Amino acid sequence: MEWTLDQDRIFENPLMTDDGRRTIRALSRQNGVNIPSLTGDCFMQAPFWKEEGAKQAKLVSTFQQVLEACGAIDIRFVVVPLVDNGALETREQQRVLEKTLIDFVPLLKEKQLVIVFESDFPPLKLAEFIERLPLELFGLNFDMGNSASLGWDPEEEISIIGSRIFNVHVKDRVLGGTTVPLGQGNVDFSRVFSLLRDIHYPGNLILQTARTSDGTHAATLARYADFVASYVAD
């Protein structure tokens, strides 16, 4: 499963406390569940690359603490969303982001972490962005729903960025951004999964799907899992 970390009350999240991490490790062993990745919504909600001075320094310190917490429970992939409030809007914001992350390279190596970006950049611009960062420590999160909502052609996108895709979010969206149940939006699942097979994508498929409004969460999730399994069975 993938952990999601919000900025609100961030240091009360179990991931960010010693007791919480002990409980996470115990429950993981008890239930046979791995947590290989984290979606850092906190970084999107309070992006350090859009701040200056003391406020930026505080957010960078929080970023470091999150990385250390991930390393403590063997999370490997840390998703940094460069979308919505976290979207890169200026060259200076991109410079601050890149410089700060390069400064964290020793920590990433020590904790065996990989930063994976989720971005609203067009495929060619995204490829140019990720090529500036070391391959072994920085990659991309492919969110098929987000890409469909932006109108990107999956064949073009995956052919351009496929070698840097380290994590995949399974989601369905309509043009403009509304998340809908799998199969009801603009994602061409047959085509997308075929393209992922063509590049021999070896990683995880994380269900970031539309939530039910009637309380039938387990049944809905099981239906989504079956939906995805029908495309990856072969």
GROMACS .gro file of C-alpha atoms in nm:
model
  234
    1MET     CA    1   0.000   0.000   0.000
    2GLU     CA    2   0.099   0.363  -0.035
    3TRP     CA    3   0.099   0.597   0.263
    4THR     CA    4  -0.044   0.947   0.218
    5LEU     CA    5   0.088   1.232   0.432
    6ASP     CA    6  -0.098   1.564   0.465
    7GLN     CA    7   0.041   1.893   0.592
    8ASP     CA    8  -0.241   1.941   0.842
    9ARG     CA    9  -0.123   1.809   1.182
   10ILE     CA   10   0.168   1.647   1.004
   11PHE     CA   11   0.365   1.566   1.317
   12GLU     CA   12   0.068   1.383   1.467
   13ASN     CA   13   0.066   1.139   1.176
   14PRO     CA   14   0.183   0.791   1.286
   15LEU     CA   15   0.460   0.802   1.026
   16MET     CA   16   0.613   1.100   1.204
   17THR     CA   17   0.630   0.959   1.559
   18ASP     CA   18   0.845   0.683   1.710
   19ASP     CA   19   0.541   0.508   1.858
   20GLY     CA   20   0.351   0.541   1.533
   21ARG     CA   21   0.631   0.389   1.329
   22ARG     CA   22   0.661   0.098   1.574
   23THR     CA   23   0.288   0.035   1.530
   24ILE     CA   24   0.316   0.059   1.151
   25ARG     CA   25   0.599  -0.195   1.148
   26ALA     CA   26   0.409  -0.431   1.380
   27LEU     CA   27   0.088  -0.411   1.176
   28SER     CA   28   0.283  -0.459   0.852
   29ARG     CA   29   0.438  -0.780   0.985
   30GLN     CA   30   0.110  -0.900   1.135
   31ASN     CA   31  -0.088  -0.849   0.813
   32GLY     CA   32   0.177  -0.914   0.552
   33VAL     CA   33   0.148  -0.563   0.409
   34ASN     CA   34   0.435  -0.366   0.258
   35ILE     CA   35   0.444   0.014   0.239
   36PRO     CA   36   0.693   0.076  -0.044
   37SER     CA   37   0.582   0.431  -0.126
   38LEU     CA   38   0.450   0.755   0.017
   39THR     CA   39   0.247   1.025  -0.153
   40GLY     CA   40   0.365   1.352  -0.001
   41ASP     CA   41   0.052   1.561  -0.037
   42CYS     CA   42   0.209   1.776   0.237
   43PHE     CA   43   0.469   1.895  -0.015
   44MET     CA   44   0.194   1.997  -0.258
   45GLN     CA   45  -0.006   2.168   0.016
   46ALA     CA   46   0.297   2.360   0.148
   47PRO     CA   47   0.568   2.359  -0.122
   48PHE     CA   48   0.903   2.485   0.003
   49TRP     CA   49   0.997   2.586  -0.353
   50LYS     CA   50   0.735   2.864  -0.338
   51GLU     CA   51   0.853   3.014  -0.008
   52GLU     CA   52   1.149   3.222   0.104
   53GLY     CA   53   1.359   3.281   0.414
   54ALA     CA   54   1.258   3.130   0.746
   55LYS     CA   55   0.936   2.982   0.614
   56GLN     CA   56   1.119   2.801   0.338
   57ALA     CA   57   1.383   2.677   0.584
   58LYS     CA   58   1.112   2.536   0.812
   59LEU     CA   59   0.945   2.350   0.524
   60VAL     CA   60   1.279   2.213   0.404
   61SER     CA   61   1.343   2.088   0.758
   62THR     CA   62   1.003   1.917   0.753
   63PHE     CA   63   1.089   1.763   0.416
   64GLN     CA   64   1.406   1.618   0.568
   65GLN     CA   65   1.215   1.478   0.865
   66VAL     CA   66   0.969   1.310   0.630
   67LEU     CA   67   1.254   1.149   0.436
   68GLU     CA   68   1.410   1.021   0.758
   69ALA     CA   69   1.074   0.883   0.874
   70CYS     CA   70   1.026   0.703   0.543
   71GLY     CA   71   1.371   0.549   0.570
   72ALA     CA   72   1.288   0.423   0.920
   73ILE     CA   73   1.001   0.201   0.795
   74ASP     CA   74   1.161   0.100   0.463
   75ILE     CA   75   0.951   0.320   0.238
   76ARG     CA   76   1.154   0.352  -0.080
   77PHE     CA   77   0.962   0.583  -0.313
   78VAL     CA   78   0.860   0.934  -0.202
   79VAL     CA   79   0.610   1.093  -0.440
   80VAL     CA   80   0.650   1.471  -0.465
   81PRO     CA   81   0.341   1.614  -0.641
   82LEU     CA   82   0.424   1.908  -0.869
   83VAL     CA   83   0.055   1.963  -0.942
   84ASP     CA   84  -0.221   2.193  -0.818
   85ASN     CA   85  -0.074   2.413  -0.541
   86GLY     CA   86   0.262   2.242  -0.587
   87ALA     CA   87   0.288   2.309  -0.962
   88LEU     CA   88   0.610   2.472  -1.080
   89GLU     CA   89   0.513   2.813  -1.212
   90THR     CA   90   0.850   2.985  -1.259
   91ARG     CA   91   1.206   2.897  -1.349
   92GLU     CA   92   1.315   3.019  -1.003
   93GLN     CA   93   1.081   2.775  -0.830
   94GLN     CA   94   1.229   2.493  -1.037
   95ARG     CA   95   1.581   2.608  -0.950
   96VAL     CA   96   1.502   2.610  -0.576
   97LEU     CA   97   1.346   2.264  -0.597
   98GLU     CA   98   1.636   2.114  -0.791
   99LYS     CA   99   1.906   2.271  -0.572
  100THR     CA  100   1.738   2.162  -0.249
  101LEU     CA  101   1.690   1.806  -0.369
  102ILE     CA  102   2.051   1.779  -0.486
  103ASP     CA  103   2.152   1.885  -0.134
  104PHE     CA  104   1.957   1.584  -0.006
  105VAL     CA  105   2.137   1.333  -0.229
  106PRO     CA  106   2.358   1.200   0.057
  107LEU     CA  107   2.048   1.140   0.273
  108LEU     CA  108   1.863   0.973  -0.014
  109LYS     CA  109   2.155   0.736  -0.066
  110GLU     CA  110   2.189   0.667   0.307
  111LYS     CA  111   1.818   0.586   0.349
  112GLN     CA  112   1.790   0.413   0.008
  113LEU     CA  113   1.515   0.651  -0.101
  114VAL     CA  114   1.402   0.758  -0.448
  115ILE     CA  115   1.212   1.080  -0.518
  116VAL     CA  116   0.938   1.035  -0.779
  117PHE     CA  117   0.765   1.342  -0.919
  118GLU     CA  118   0.406   1.372  -1.026
  119SER     CA  119   0.381   1.665  -1.266
  120ASP     CA  120   0.140   1.847  -1.493
  121PHE     CA  121   0.420   1.924  -1.743
  122PRO     CA  122   0.364   1.812  -2.103
  123PRO     CA  123   0.566   1.496  -2.183
  124LEU     CA  124   0.862   1.664  -2.355
  125LYS     CA  125   0.899   1.928  -2.084
  126LEU     CA  126   0.871   1.661  -1.816
  127ALA     CA  127   1.145   1.458  -1.986
  128GLU     CA  128   1.370   1.764  -1.995
  129PHE     CA  129   1.302   1.827  -1.626
  130ILE     CA  130   1.379   1.474  -1.503
  131GLU     CA  131   1.689   1.436  -1.721
  132ARG     CA  132   1.853   1.710  -1.511
  133LEU     CA  133   1.845   1.484  -1.202
  134PRO     CA  134   2.038   1.160  -1.128
  135LEU     CA  135   1.864   0.851  -1.264
  136GLU     CA  136   1.918   0.629  -0.961
  137LEU     CA  137   1.762   0.875  -0.714
  138PHE     CA  138   1.492   1.061  -0.910
  139GLY     CA  139   1.211   0.930  -1.124
  140LEU     CA  140   0.848   0.987  -1.216
  141ASN     CA  141   0.509   0.881  -1.090
  142PHE     CA  142   0.273   0.811  -1.380
  143ASP     CA  143  -0.083   0.896  -1.282
  144MET     CA  144  -0.295   0.769  -1.568
  145GLY     CA  145  -0.603   0.962  -1.456
  146ASN     CA  146  -0.421   1.294  -1.431
  147SER     CA  147  -0.264   1.244  -1.774
  148ALA     CA  148  -0.600   1.163  -1.930
  149SER     CA  149  -0.762   1.468  -1.770
  150LEU     CA  150  -0.488   1.685  -1.923
  151GLY     CA  151  -0.542   1.531  -2.265
  152TRP     CA  152  -0.197   1.373  -2.300
  153ASP     CA  153  -0.165   1.091  -2.551
  154PRO     CA  154  -0.050   0.790  -2.342
  155GLU     CA  155   0.156   0.644  -2.626
  156GLU     CA  156   0.348   0.968  -2.670
  157GLU     CA  157   0.385   1.022  -2.296
  158ILE     CA  158   0.501   0.671  -2.206
  159SER     CA  159   0.737   0.653  -2.506
  160ILE     CA  160   0.902   0.975  -2.388
  161ILE     CA  161   0.918   0.924  -2.010
  162GLY     CA  162   0.881   0.547  -1.977
  163SER     CA  163   1.237   0.478  -1.865
  164ARG     CA  164   1.190   0.711  -1.567
  165ILE     CA  165   0.851   0.577  -1.448
  166PHE     CA  166   0.912   0.423  -1.104
  167ASN     CA  167   0.556   0.428  -0.964
  168VAL     CA  168   0.207   0.419  -1.118
  169HIS     CA  169  -0.122   0.553  -0.983
  170VAL     CA  170  -0.432   0.385  -1.123
  171LYS     CA  171  -0.707   0.644  -1.150
  172ASP     CA  172  -0.977   0.750  -1.393
  173ARG     CA  173  -1.064   1.111  -1.467
  174VAL     CA  174  -1.258   1.311  -1.720
  175LEU     CA  175  -1.113   1.603  -1.912
  176GLY     CA  176  -1.078   1.890  -1.670
  177GLY     CA  177  -0.987   1.685  -1.366
  178THR     CA  178  -1.287   1.521  -1.195
  179THR     CA  179  -1.201   1.174  -1.057
  180VAL     CA  180  -1.461   0.910  -1.147
  181PRO     CA  181  -1.497   0.533  -1.094
  182LEU     CA  182  -1.263   0.322  -1.307
  183GLY     CA  183  -1.395   0.282  -1.658
  184GLN     CA  184  -1.615   0.593  -1.650
  185GLY     CA  185  -1.358   0.854  -1.749
  186ASN     CA  186  -1.110   0.929  -2.026
  187VAL     CA  187  -0.843   0.669  -1.947
  188ASP     CA  188  -0.799   0.405  -2.217
  189PHE     CA  189  -0.700   0.130  -1.974
  190SER     CA  190  -0.638  -0.137  -2.237
  191ARG     CA  191  -0.399   0.092  -2.421
  192VAL     CA  192  -0.225   0.222  -2.109
  193PHE     CA  193  -0.160  -0.124  -1.962
  194SER     CA  194  -0.042  -0.249  -2.301
  195LEU     CA  195   0.207   0.039  -2.317
  196LEU     CA  196   0.328  -0.033  -1.963
  197ARG     CA  197   0.383  -0.396  -2.063
  198ASP     CA  198   0.576  -0.283  -2.371
  199ILE     CA  199   0.826  -0.092  -2.154
  200HIS     CA  200   0.841  -0.383  -1.907
  201TYR     CA  201   0.731  -0.161  -1.620
  202PRO     CA  202   0.841  -0.354  -1.307
  203GLY     CA  203   0.687  -0.148  -1.028
  204ASN     CA  204   0.373  -0.109  -0.822
  205LEU     CA  205   0.020  -0.021  -0.929
  206ILE     CA  206  -0.140   0.199  -0.663
  207LEU     CA  207  -0.518   0.238  -0.664
  208GLN     CA  208  -0.584   0.612  -0.626
  209THR     CA  209  -0.944   0.570  -0.723
  210ALA     CA  210  -1.271   0.755  -0.673
  211ARG     CA  211  -1.417   0.693  -0.328
  212THR     CA  212  -1.766   0.563  -0.272
  213SER     CA  213  -2.028   0.786  -0.115
  214ASP     CA  214  -2.243   0.505   0.023
  215GLY     CA  215  -1.998   0.354   0.270
  216THR     CA  216  -1.927   0.035   0.071
  217HIS     CA  217  -1.552   0.100   0.068
  218ALA     CA  218  -1.430  -0.262   0.088
  219ALA     CA  219  -1.663  -0.383  -0.186
  220THR     CA  220  -1.576  -0.088  -0.408
  221LEU     CA  221  -1.204  -0.144  -0.362
  222ALA     CA  222  -1.245  -0.515  -0.440
  223ARG     CA  223  -1.429  -0.423  -0.760
  224TYR     CA  224  -1.150  -0.184  -0.857
  225ALA     CA  225  -0.888  -0.452  -0.786
  226ASP     CA  226  -1.073  -0.696  -1.012
  227PHE     CA  227  -1.099  -0.427  -1.279
  228VAL     CA  228  -0.721  -0.375  -1.278
  229ALA     CA  229  -0.648  -0.748  -1.258
  230SER     CA  230  -0.841  -0.801  -1.580
  231TYR     CA  231  -0.583  -0.585  -1.760
  232VAL     CA  232  -0.269  -0.732  -1.603
  233ALA     CA  233  -0.364  -1.101  -1.596
  234ASP     CA  234  -0.143  -1.183  -1.892
   0.00000   0.00000   0.00000
